[in-house]
Short mmCIF file of C-alpha atoms and ligand atoms in Angstrom, two decimals:
data_model
loop_
_atom_site.label_atom_id
_atom_site.label_comp_id
_atom_site.label_asym_id
_atom_site.label_seq_id
_atom_site.Cartn_x
_atom_site.Cartn_y
_atom_site.Cartn_z
CA UNK A 1413 98.33 119.20 185.01
CA UNK A 1414 95.93 116.25 185.45
CA UNK A 1415 94.75 114.93 182.18
CA UNK A 1416 91.04 115.47 181.19
CA UNK A 1417 89.37 112.05 180.41
CA UNK A 1418 87.51 113.03 177.41
CA UNK A 1419 90.24 111.96 175.00
CA UNK A 1420 92.01 109.68 177.32
CA UNK A 1421 93.62 106.59 176.00
CA UNK A 1422 91.33 103.61 176.15
CA UNK A 1423 91.60 99.91 176.76
CA UNK A 1424 90.15 99.47 173.21
CA UNK A 1425 92.69 101.39 171.49
CA UNK A 1426 95.51 99.42 173.20
CA UNK A 1427 93.84 96.11 171.90
CA UNK A 1428 92.41 97.12 168.65
CA UNK A 1429 93.34 95.98 165.06
CA UNK A 1430 95.10 98.33 162.81
CA UNK A 1431 92.75 100.96 161.17
CA UNK A 1432 92.19 100.55 157.46
CA UNK A 1433 94.32 102.53 154.93
CA UNK A 1434 92.12 105.44 154.04
CA UNK A 1435 94.42 106.53 151.08
CA UNK A 1436 94.85 110.20 149.97
CA UNK A 1437 91.64 111.77 149.09
CA UNK A 1438 91.86 115.29 147.80
CA UNK A 1439 89.25 117.45 149.29
CA UNK A 1440 89.39 120.85 147.57
CA UNK A 1441 87.31 121.30 144.56
CA UNK A 1442 85.61 117.96 144.71
CA UNK A 1443 81.89 117.62 144.32
CA UNK A 1444 80.21 114.78 145.95
CA UNK A 1445 76.63 113.43 145.92
CA UNK A 1446 76.59 113.25 149.84
CA UNK A 1447 78.91 114.69 152.40
CA UNK A 1448 78.78 112.95 155.84
CA UNK A 1449 80.03 114.82 158.98
CA UNK A 1450 81.18 112.40 161.76
CA UNK A 1451 82.85 109.09 161.51
CA UNK A 1452 81.02 107.03 164.26
CA UNK A 1453 78.66 104.20 163.83
CA UNK A 1454 75.94 106.52 162.56
CA UNK A 1455 78.03 108.21 159.96
CA UNK A 1456 79.90 104.96 158.87
CA UNK A 1457 76.67 103.04 158.36
CA UNK A 1458 75.38 105.90 156.12
CA UNK A 1459 78.62 105.74 154.16
CA UNK A 1460 78.41 102.13 153.64
CA UNK A 1461 74.77 102.03 152.51
CA UNK A 1462 75.04 105.09 150.15
CA UNK A 1463 78.29 103.84 148.69
CA UNK A 1464 76.78 100.44 148.02
CA UNK A 1465 73.92 102.13 146.03
CA UNK A 1466 76.51 103.79 143.84
CA UNK A 1467 76.58 107.30 145.30
CA UNK A 1468 79.86 109.35 145.45
CA UNK A 1469 80.16 109.91 149.06
CA UNK A 1470 82.76 111.41 151.53
CA UNK A 1471 82.93 111.14 155.26
CA UNK A 1472 84.48 113.89 157.01
CA UNK A 1473 85.88 113.08 160.50
CA UNK A 1474 87.28 115.69 162.87
CA UNK A 1475 89.77 113.17 164.47
CA UNK A 1476 90.06 109.63 163.59
CA UNK A 1477 87.31 106.98 162.85
CA UNK A 1478 85.42 106.12 165.89
CA UNK A 1479 87.42 108.60 168.11
CA UNK A 1480 83.84 109.64 169.49
CA UNK A 1481 81.48 107.44 171.48
CA UNK A 1482 81.40 104.76 169.02
CA UNK A 1483 84.83 103.55 169.74
CA UNK A 1484 84.98 104.12 173.48
CA UNK A 1485 81.71 102.85 174.79
CA UNK A 1486 80.47 100.00 177.08
CA UNK A 1487 80.17 97.56 174.19
CA UNK A 1488 76.65 96.47 174.90
CA UNK A 1489 74.48 95.88 171.97
CA UNK A 1490 70.77 95.25 172.85
CA UNK A 1491 67.22 95.86 171.37
CA UNK A 1492 65.22 99.16 172.26
CA UNK A 1493 66.24 102.75 172.28
CA UNK A 1494 67.59 105.23 174.91
CA UNK A 1495 64.04 106.37 175.83
CA UNK A 1496 61.95 103.86 177.67
CA UNK A 1497 58.90 102.17 176.18
CA UNK A 1498 56.35 104.38 178.04
CA UNK A 1499 58.03 107.55 176.74
CA UNK A 1500 57.98 106.16 173.12
CA UNK A 1501 54.24 105.19 173.39
CA UNK A 1502 53.35 108.63 174.85
CA UNK A 1503 55.20 110.48 171.93
CA UNK A 1504 54.44 108.26 169.00
CA UNK A 1505 51.29 106.19 169.96
CA UNK A 1506 50.83 102.47 169.46
CA UNK A 1507 51.53 102.13 165.67
CA UNK A 1508 54.65 104.49 165.87
CA UNK A 1509 56.07 102.73 169.10
CA UNK A 1510 55.76 99.25 167.23
CA UNK A 1511 57.45 100.52 164.14
CA UNK A 1512 60.39 101.99 166.49
CA UNK A 1513 60.68 98.64 168.02
CA UNK A 1514 61.08 96.85 164.83
CA UNK A 1515 63.60 99.29 163.66
CA UNK A 1516 65.56 98.88 166.92
CA UNK A 1517 65.46 95.06 166.45
CA UNK A 1518 66.46 95.43 162.90
CA UNK A 1519 69.59 97.48 163.93
CA UNK A 1520 70.55 94.85 166.58
CA UNK A 1521 70.31 91.87 163.91
CA UNK A 1522 72.40 94.14 161.40
CA UNK A 1523 75.23 94.47 164.11
CA UNK A 1524 75.07 90.70 165.08
CA UNK A 1525 75.16 89.60 161.38
CA UNK A 1526 78.33 91.42 160.95
CA UNK A 1527 79.98 90.29 164.14
CA UNK A 1528 79.56 86.72 163.16
CA UNK A 1529 81.02 87.17 159.71
CA UNK A 1530 84.32 85.33 158.98
CA UNK A 1531 87.09 88.00 159.27
CA UNK A 1532 85.27 89.99 162.14
CA UNK A 1533 86.23 87.69 164.91
CA UNK A 1534 88.22 90.57 166.58
CA UNK A 1535 84.81 92.06 167.45
CA UNK A 1536 84.90 89.36 170.27
CA UNK A 1537 81.04 89.18 170.38
CA UNK A 1538 79.85 87.38 173.36
CA UNK A 1539 76.05 86.57 173.94
CA UNK A 1540 74.17 87.53 176.87
CA UNK A 1541 73.03 90.80 178.85
CA UNK A 1542 71.80 90.74 182.40
CA UNK A 1543 69.59 93.50 183.58
CA UNK A 1544 69.37 93.87 187.31
CA UNK A 1545 67.40 96.10 189.75
CA UNK A 1546 68.45 97.21 193.05
CA UNK A 1547 64.95 98.18 194.35
CA UNK A 1548 62.82 95.36 192.68
CA UNK A 1549 61.45 97.75 190.15
CA UNK A 1550 62.43 98.19 186.49
CA UNK A 1551 63.72 94.75 185.67
CA UNK A 1552 60.81 92.63 184.88
CA UNK A 1553 62.72 89.57 185.53
CA UNK A 1554 62.41 86.02 186.74
CA UNK A 1555 65.72 85.90 188.51
CA UNK A 1556 65.56 86.69 192.30
CA UNK A 1557 68.39 87.62 194.50
CA UNK A 1558 69.14 83.78 195.12
CA UNK A 1559 69.17 82.93 191.36
CA UNK A 1560 71.17 86.01 190.46
CA UNK A 1561 74.05 84.87 192.78
CA UNK A 1562 74.94 82.37 189.87
CA UNK A 1563 75.58 85.22 187.79
CA UNK A 1564 77.25 87.86 190.05
CA UNK A 1565 77.87 88.21 193.76
CA UNK A 1566 76.24 91.46 194.34
CA UNK A 1567 74.34 91.68 197.67
CA UNK A 1568 72.19 94.71 196.51
CA UNK A 1569 70.63 93.15 193.43
CA UNK A 1570 66.96 92.23 194.12
CA UNK A 1571 65.87 90.89 190.69
CA UNK A 1572 67.09 90.40 187.15
CA UNK A 1573 66.57 89.23 183.63
CA UNK A 1574 68.91 87.63 181.28
CA UNK A 1575 68.58 87.90 177.50
CA UNK A 1576 70.81 86.07 175.09
CA UNK A 1577 69.65 88.07 172.15
CA UNK A 1578 71.92 90.93 173.24
CA UNK A 1579 75.64 90.81 172.78
CA UNK A 1580 78.70 92.64 174.11
CA UNK A 1581 81.66 93.22 172.00
CA UNK A 1582 84.83 95.22 171.06
CA UNK A 1583 83.16 98.44 169.50
CA UNK A 1584 86.39 100.00 168.17
CA UNK A 1585 87.36 96.79 166.17
CA UNK A 1586 83.84 96.63 164.91
CA UNK A 1587 83.89 100.36 163.51
CA UNK A 1588 87.38 99.80 161.88
CA UNK A 1589 86.13 96.74 160.07
CA UNK A 1590 82.94 98.69 159.14
CA UNK A 1591 85.06 101.65 157.90
CA UNK A 1592 87.00 99.06 155.79
CA UNK A 1593 83.77 97.50 154.33
CA UNK A 1594 82.62 101.07 153.40
CA UNK A 1595 85.95 101.94 151.63
CA UNK A 1596 85.66 98.54 149.75
CA UNK A 1597 82.22 99.64 148.59
CA UNK A 1598 83.70 102.85 147.22
CA UNK A 1599 83.23 105.31 150.07
CA UNK A 1600 85.74 107.85 151.09
CA UNK A 1601 86.95 108.76 154.39
CA UNK A 1602 89.05 111.88 155.41
CA UNK A 1603 90.21 111.95 158.96
CA UNK A 1604 91.58 115.06 160.85
CA UNK A 1605 88.97 117.07 158.78
CA UNK A 1606 86.95 119.19 161.25
CA UNK A 1607 83.88 120.54 159.57
CA UNK A 1608 83.45 124.28 160.67
CA UNK A 1609 80.43 125.09 158.81
CA UNK A 1610 78.09 124.06 156.02
CA UNK A 1611 76.17 126.60 153.78
CA UNK A 1612 73.55 126.13 151.07
CA UNK A 1613 74.68 127.70 147.70
CA UNK A 1614 72.94 127.61 144.18
CA UNK A 1615 75.51 124.60 143.37
CA UNK A 1616 74.58 122.52 146.59
CA UNK A 1617 76.14 122.49 150.01
CA UNK A 1618 79.57 124.28 150.60
CA UNK A 1619 81.42 122.37 153.50
CA UNK A 1620 84.13 124.28 155.18
CA UNK A 1621 86.66 121.98 156.98
CA UNK A 1622 90.07 122.39 158.79
CA UNK A 1623 91.57 120.78 155.66
CA UNK A 1624 89.82 122.64 152.96
CA UNK A 1625 86.58 123.08 151.30
CA UNK A 1626 84.22 120.69 149.41
CA UNK A 1627 80.71 120.68 147.82
CA UNK A 1628 78.01 118.11 148.20
CA UNK A 1629 74.54 117.90 146.94
CA UNK A 1630 73.31 116.65 150.47
CA UNK A 1631 74.87 116.57 153.83
CA UNK A 1632 74.31 114.32 156.67
CA UNK A 1633 75.24 115.46 160.10
CA UNK A 1634 76.32 112.56 162.33
CA UNK A 1635 78.55 114.49 164.80
CA UNK A 1636 77.06 112.85 167.87
CA UNK A 1637 77.84 114.59 171.21
CA UNK A 1638 80.97 116.07 169.86
CA UNK A 1639 80.38 118.84 167.42
CA UNK A 1640 78.90 121.52 169.76
CA UNK A 1641 78.59 124.63 167.92
CA UNK A 1642 79.59 123.23 164.56
CA UNK A 1643 76.12 122.82 163.23
CA UNK A 1644 74.01 125.36 165.14
CA UNK A 1645 70.73 124.24 163.56
CA UNK A 1646 71.22 120.81 165.30
CA UNK A 1647 73.20 121.48 168.35
CA UNK A 1648 70.41 123.72 169.51
CA UNK A 1649 68.35 120.50 169.74
CA UNK A 1650 70.90 118.15 171.15
CA UNK A 1651 72.83 118.30 174.36
CA UNK A 1652 76.18 116.59 174.86
CA UNK A 1653 76.03 114.47 177.90
CA UNK A 1654 79.23 112.90 179.41
CA UNK A 1655 79.70 109.45 180.89
CA UNK A 1656 82.69 107.46 182.19
CA UNK A 1657 84.32 104.11 181.89
CA UNK A 1658 87.22 102.61 183.80
CA UNK A 1659 89.24 99.27 183.24
CA UNK A 1660 90.88 97.31 185.98
CA UNK A 1661 94.21 95.73 185.91
CA UNK A 1662 93.97 92.03 185.00
CA UNK A 1663 92.21 90.09 187.87
CA UNK A 1664 92.65 86.61 186.94
CA UNK A 1665 90.52 84.09 188.88
CA UNK A 1666 89.39 86.72 191.33
CA UNK A 1667 86.90 88.27 188.98
CA UNK A 1668 85.49 84.85 188.06
CA UNK A 1669 84.74 84.26 191.73
CA UNK A 1670 82.64 87.38 191.92
CA UNK A 1671 81.25 87.51 188.27
CA UNK A 1672 80.93 83.73 187.18
CA UNK A 1673 78.82 84.96 184.14
CA UNK A 1674 80.25 85.89 180.83
CA UNK A 1675 77.18 87.91 180.31
CA UNK A 1676 77.29 91.86 180.34
CA UNK A 1677 75.62 93.23 183.29
CA UNK A 1678 73.76 96.57 183.67
CA UNK A 1679 71.32 97.93 186.27
CA UNK A 1680 68.13 99.77 185.87
CA UNK A 1681 68.93 102.97 187.47
CA UNK A 1682 69.18 106.11 185.25
CA UNK A 1683 72.81 106.82 186.19
CA UNK A 1684 73.53 103.27 187.22
CA UNK A 1685 76.56 100.91 186.46
CA UNK A 1686 77.10 98.68 183.54
CA UNK A 1687 80.02 96.23 183.47
CA UNK A 1688 81.50 93.22 181.93
CA UNK A 1689 84.50 90.88 182.06
CA UNK A 1690 87.03 91.44 179.28
CA UNK A 1691 88.82 88.63 177.46
CA UNK A 1692 92.23 89.48 179.24
CA UNK A 1693 90.62 88.90 182.58
CA UNK A 1694 90.08 92.72 183.19
CA UNK A 1695 86.78 94.20 184.40
CA UNK A 1696 85.26 97.20 182.39
CA UNK A 1697 83.06 99.34 184.44
CA UNK A 1698 80.72 102.16 183.30
CA UNK A 1699 79.23 104.81 185.42
CA UNK A 1700 77.94 108.47 185.95
CA UNK A 1701 76.21 110.90 183.75
CA UNK A 1702 76.62 114.79 183.86
CA UNK A 1703 75.74 117.70 181.59
CA UNK A 1704 78.63 119.74 182.97
CA UNK A 1705 82.39 119.31 183.24
CA UNK A 1706 84.81 116.49 182.87
CA UNK A 1707 86.64 114.63 185.45
CA UNK A 1708 90.39 114.12 185.31
CA UNK A 1709 91.67 110.62 184.70
CA UNK A 1710 92.72 109.96 188.34
CA UNK A 1711 89.25 111.06 189.47
CA UNK A 1712 87.53 108.63 186.93
CA UNK A 1713 89.73 105.72 188.30
CA UNK A 1714 88.83 106.65 191.86
CA UNK A 1715 85.22 106.71 191.09
CA UNK A 1716 85.42 103.31 189.54
CA UNK A 1717 86.93 101.86 192.71
CA UNK A 1718 84.30 103.60 194.86
CA UNK A 1719 81.53 102.16 192.57
CA UNK A 1720 82.97 98.55 192.59
CA UNK A 1721 83.11 98.79 196.38
CA UNK A 1722 79.56 99.86 196.62
CA UNK A 1723 78.16 97.01 194.29
CA UNK A 1724 80.76 94.04 194.51
CA UNK A 1725 82.12 94.60 198.00
CA UNK A 1726 83.81 91.12 198.04
CA UNK A 1727 85.73 91.84 194.82
CA UNK A 1728 86.71 95.19 196.10
CA UNK A 1729 88.30 93.70 199.15
CA UNK A 1730 90.13 91.01 197.14
CA UNK A 1731 91.43 93.66 194.76
CA UNK A 1732 92.63 95.73 197.70
CA UNK A 1733 94.30 92.80 199.40
CA UNK A 1734 96.04 91.64 196.10
CA UNK A 1735 97.16 95.44 195.37
CA UNK A 1736 95.08 95.42 192.10
CA UNK A 1737 93.86 98.87 190.87
CA UNK A 1738 92.38 100.61 187.91
CA UNK A 1739 94.74 100.81 184.68
CA UNK A 1740 92.33 103.05 182.43
CA UNK A 1741 89.90 105.79 182.93
CA UNK A 1742 88.15 107.76 180.21
CA UNK A 1743 84.98 109.77 179.37
CA UNK A 1744 82.77 109.88 176.29
CA UNK A 1745 79.98 112.15 175.05
CA UNK A 1746 76.50 111.06 174.24
CA UNK A 1747 74.06 113.12 172.32
CA UNK A 1748 70.70 113.56 173.85
CA UNK A 1749 67.43 115.45 172.81
CA UNK A 1750 65.22 116.18 175.92
CA UNK A 1751 62.99 113.32 175.24
CA UNK A 1752 65.83 110.89 174.82
CA UNK A 1753 64.80 109.89 171.18
CA UNK A 1754 66.99 110.62 168.23
CA UNK A 1755 66.86 113.51 165.67
CA UNK A 1756 66.77 111.69 162.21
CA UNK A 1757 65.60 113.28 158.90
CA UNK A 1758 65.84 116.33 156.70
CA UNK A 1759 65.86 119.42 158.58
CA UNK A 1760 66.80 121.87 155.63
CA UNK A 1761 66.57 121.12 152.12
CA UNK A 1762 69.42 118.63 151.43
CA UNK A 1763 70.71 118.81 155.03
CA UNK A 1764 69.88 115.59 157.21
CA UNK A 1765 70.22 114.92 160.85
CA UNK A 1766 71.43 111.62 162.14
CA UNK A 1767 72.09 112.05 165.81
CA UNK A 1768 70.68 111.75 169.30
CA UNK A 1769 71.13 108.14 170.19
CA UNK A 1770 72.06 108.85 173.84
CA UNK A 1771 73.63 105.74 175.75
CA UNK A 1772 71.91 103.35 173.46
CA UNK A 1773 73.52 103.81 170.02
CA UNK A 1774 74.96 100.40 169.22
CA UNK A 1775 71.75 99.14 167.62
CA UNK A 1776 69.93 102.56 167.10
CA UNK A 1777 72.58 104.52 165.32
CA UNK A 1778 72.87 101.76 162.37
CA UNK A 1779 69.13 101.25 162.36
CA UNK A 1780 68.39 105.06 161.93
CA UNK A 1781 71.18 105.44 159.41
CA UNK A 1782 69.64 102.55 157.11
CA UNK A 1783 66.22 104.17 157.51
CA UNK A 1784 67.49 107.76 156.64
CA UNK A 1785 69.39 106.46 153.69
CA UNK A 1786 66.39 104.54 152.41
CA UNK A 1787 64.25 107.85 152.91
CA UNK A 1788 67.05 109.97 150.92
CA UNK A 1789 66.95 107.29 148.06
CA UNK A 1790 63.01 107.69 147.97
CA UNK A 1791 62.64 103.81 148.93
CA UNK A 1792 60.30 104.42 151.79
CA UNK A 1793 56.64 105.60 150.55
CA UNK A 1794 55.36 106.35 153.93
CA UNK A 1795 57.07 108.65 156.35
CA UNK A 1796 59.25 106.98 158.84
CA UNK A 1797 58.32 107.16 162.66
CA UNK A 1798 61.52 109.60 163.05
CA UNK A 1799 59.37 112.24 161.24
CA UNK A 1800 56.86 112.22 164.04
CA UNK A 1801 59.40 112.70 166.87
CA UNK A 1802 59.17 116.27 168.15
CA UNK A 1803 62.31 118.36 167.76
CA UNK A 1804 62.19 120.71 170.94
CA UNK A 1805 65.02 123.22 171.54
CA UNK A 1806 67.38 122.43 174.39
CA UNK A 1807 67.64 126.05 175.42
CA UNK A 1808 71.68 126.00 175.84
CA UNK A 1809 72.82 126.43 179.45
CA UNK A 1810 69.22 126.48 180.76
CA UNK A 1811 68.71 122.98 179.12
CA UNK A 1812 72.02 121.61 180.66
CA UNK A 1813 71.00 122.98 184.07
CA UNK A 1814 67.50 121.28 183.60
CA UNK A 1815 69.26 117.95 182.39
CA UNK A 1816 71.59 117.98 185.36
CA UNK A 1817 68.79 118.62 187.77
CA UNK A 1818 66.68 115.74 186.10
CA UNK A 1819 69.58 113.18 186.46
CA UNK A 1820 70.15 114.16 189.98
CA UNK A 1821 66.41 113.84 190.81
CA UNK A 1822 66.46 110.46 189.17
CA UNK A 1823 69.49 109.48 191.22
CA UNK A 1824 67.65 110.36 194.33
CA UNK A 1825 64.50 108.49 193.35
CA UNK A 1826 66.53 105.56 192.67
CA UNK A 1827 68.25 105.79 195.96
CA UNK A 1828 64.98 106.09 197.80
CA UNK A 1829 63.32 103.23 195.79
CA UNK A 1830 66.17 101.03 196.88
CA UNK A 1831 65.92 101.99 200.63
CA UNK A 1832 62.04 101.47 200.50
CA UNK A 1833 62.59 98.00 198.96
CA UNK A 1834 65.17 97.36 201.67
CA UNK A 1835 62.81 98.25 204.46
CA UNK A 1836 60.13 95.99 202.88
CA UNK A 1837 62.63 93.12 202.78
CA UNK A 1838 63.57 93.67 206.49
CA UNK A 1839 59.92 93.55 207.40
C1 FAD B 76 81.27 105.96 177.73
C2 FAD B 76 80.05 105.58 176.94
C3 FAD B 76 79.44 104.26 176.98
C4 FAD B 76 78.45 103.91 176.16
N1 FAD B 76 78.01 102.63 176.27
C5 FAD B 76 77.13 102.28 175.19
C6 FAD B 76 76.80 100.80 175.26
O1 FAD B 76 77.27 99.96 175.97
N2 FAD B 76 75.74 100.42 174.31
C7 FAD B 76 75.18 101.28 173.53
O2 FAD B 76 74.22 100.89 172.80
N3 FAD B 76 75.63 102.68 173.45
C8 FAD B 76 76.43 102.97 174.36
N4 FAD B 76 76.71 104.44 174.38
C9 FAD B 76 76.15 105.29 173.39
C10 FAD B 76 76.77 104.98 171.99
O3 FAD B 76 78.23 104.90 171.98
C11 FAD B 76 76.39 106.30 171.03
O4 FAD B 76 75.02 106.34 171.05
C12 FAD B 76 76.84 105.96 169.68
O5 FAD B 76 78.18 105.63 169.66
C13 FAD B 76 76.59 107.30 168.92
O6 FAD B 76 77.29 107.10 167.54
P1 FAD B 76 77.43 108.39 166.65
O7 FAD B 76 78.00 107.86 165.41
O8 FAD B 76 76.07 109.17 166.70
O9 FAD B 76 78.28 109.46 167.42
P2 FAD B 76 80.03 109.34 167.74
O10 FAD B 76 80.38 107.92 167.71
O11 FAD B 76 80.17 110.20 168.93
O12 FAD B 76 80.67 109.83 166.41
C14 FAD B 76 80.49 111.25 166.15
C15 FAD B 76 81.73 111.42 165.51
O13 FAD B 76 81.53 112.85 164.74
C16 FAD B 76 82.83 113.58 164.96
N5 FAD B 76 82.58 115.03 164.86
C17 FAD B 76 81.88 115.81 165.62
N6 FAD B 76 81.79 116.96 165.06
C18 FAD B 76 82.40 117.02 164.05
C19 FAD B 76 82.89 118.03 163.04
N7 FAD B 76 82.28 119.30 163.31
N8 FAD B 76 83.44 117.73 161.92
C20 FAD B 76 84.01 116.38 161.73
N9 FAD B 76 83.57 115.38 162.56
C21 FAD B 76 82.88 115.68 163.70
C22 FAD B 76 83.42 113.06 166.26
O14 FAD B 76 84.82 113.31 166.25
C23 FAD B 76 82.95 111.58 166.30
O15 FAD B 76 83.97 110.94 165.95
C24 FAD B 76 77.88 104.82 175.11
C25 FAD B 76 78.37 105.96 175.05
C26 FAD B 76 79.48 106.48 175.91
C27 FAD B 76 80.05 107.82 175.72
#
């Protein structure tokens, strides 16, 4: 049987530092101040921050730390949110949008400060993210097609903008180092503890897991796009959306000829490509989004080859001649609300949401976690902009159909925009 790509082994796992030793934590009959569900970047940041403040906190992870999106993503870390600026302005107004921008920038700085610490070298942080547009729209950049050729030999790119504020990095190593930091601050982590339900009682929250039961005064749900059905009050507001990554065999000089830049590169299409050279001479390639189903690993690999040929035909030709293919193909789940903004804050007394970061979580998940923890500690006088974000239901299967339809519609629009711009260019 062909293996499903959702939990396929990744290049990150094969090049990662060892996970920290989580020790033996007895779950049964323990009472915690806070129980965090989900060991991705959101949950780990909340664990660190609460533990540093002296709270007794346990993080419960269904699989292993960063087994979800946080340990298997593209490794881009930039400012901003999954929703675009116009959408944020429309939903939150000028003041809210400015506050959101500041929070997102804070998340980026928080991440970069760690990446540059002594002892965190394995995060392999590399500055520079190039945004490119195939249609001339969406990348308000100063680089035209000719200037872009110094970065990447991709004949379909029309415009681009490079920023050295953004970085790309090894996300799994980052998460393991963050878990270690949280343990050193006194936090507790229990892996292979799948939370099946959380119920409010007179003694706080009663959390049932595959490894036993515990009690906590407060709960933070940080299950991302993986806990479908486990927290119905949240999963009715969040859709799991799947996306794919492939990694080539080592390509040596060949990849340098076609991608001379060390920057990570992403295009402005909704279901576009994002890619970057890896330190061992491979190319990491991200693509595709769907609300339904999962591809097998061979299909992901085939899709990567097809996409590389469509964007970097010269590289695809050289790979074919040299017999170089794709070593890794995997999938990951992102959590999306219909408006692409996150769900952060108390949704029942003592039960807090920390999810919905979509395909842009590497700065926003820690930023939101820091804000949520400050709110829980009563440090923020005014409500945060998160409290203004609407929480519409996703309507189960109907929501998925709508999301799939919307993605396909955007793909068509992107295709049309590129064709129109090509015809203008030819005139
Ligand atoms: C393929 C891919 C590429 C991406 N590329 C980028 C990128 O380049 N840059 C960027 O900024 N963002 C990117 N993203 C998005 C980013 O990875 C996510 O937004 C971010 O990791 C979300 O973090 P999280 O902690 O909310 O969720 P996750 O990292 O998914 O963590 C959730 C955790 O909760 C656990 N869990 C779920 N349910 C339960 C339960 N019932 N009990 C216990 N544990 C549970 C899961 O096992 C998982 O470990 C990408 C996402 C994917 C999938």
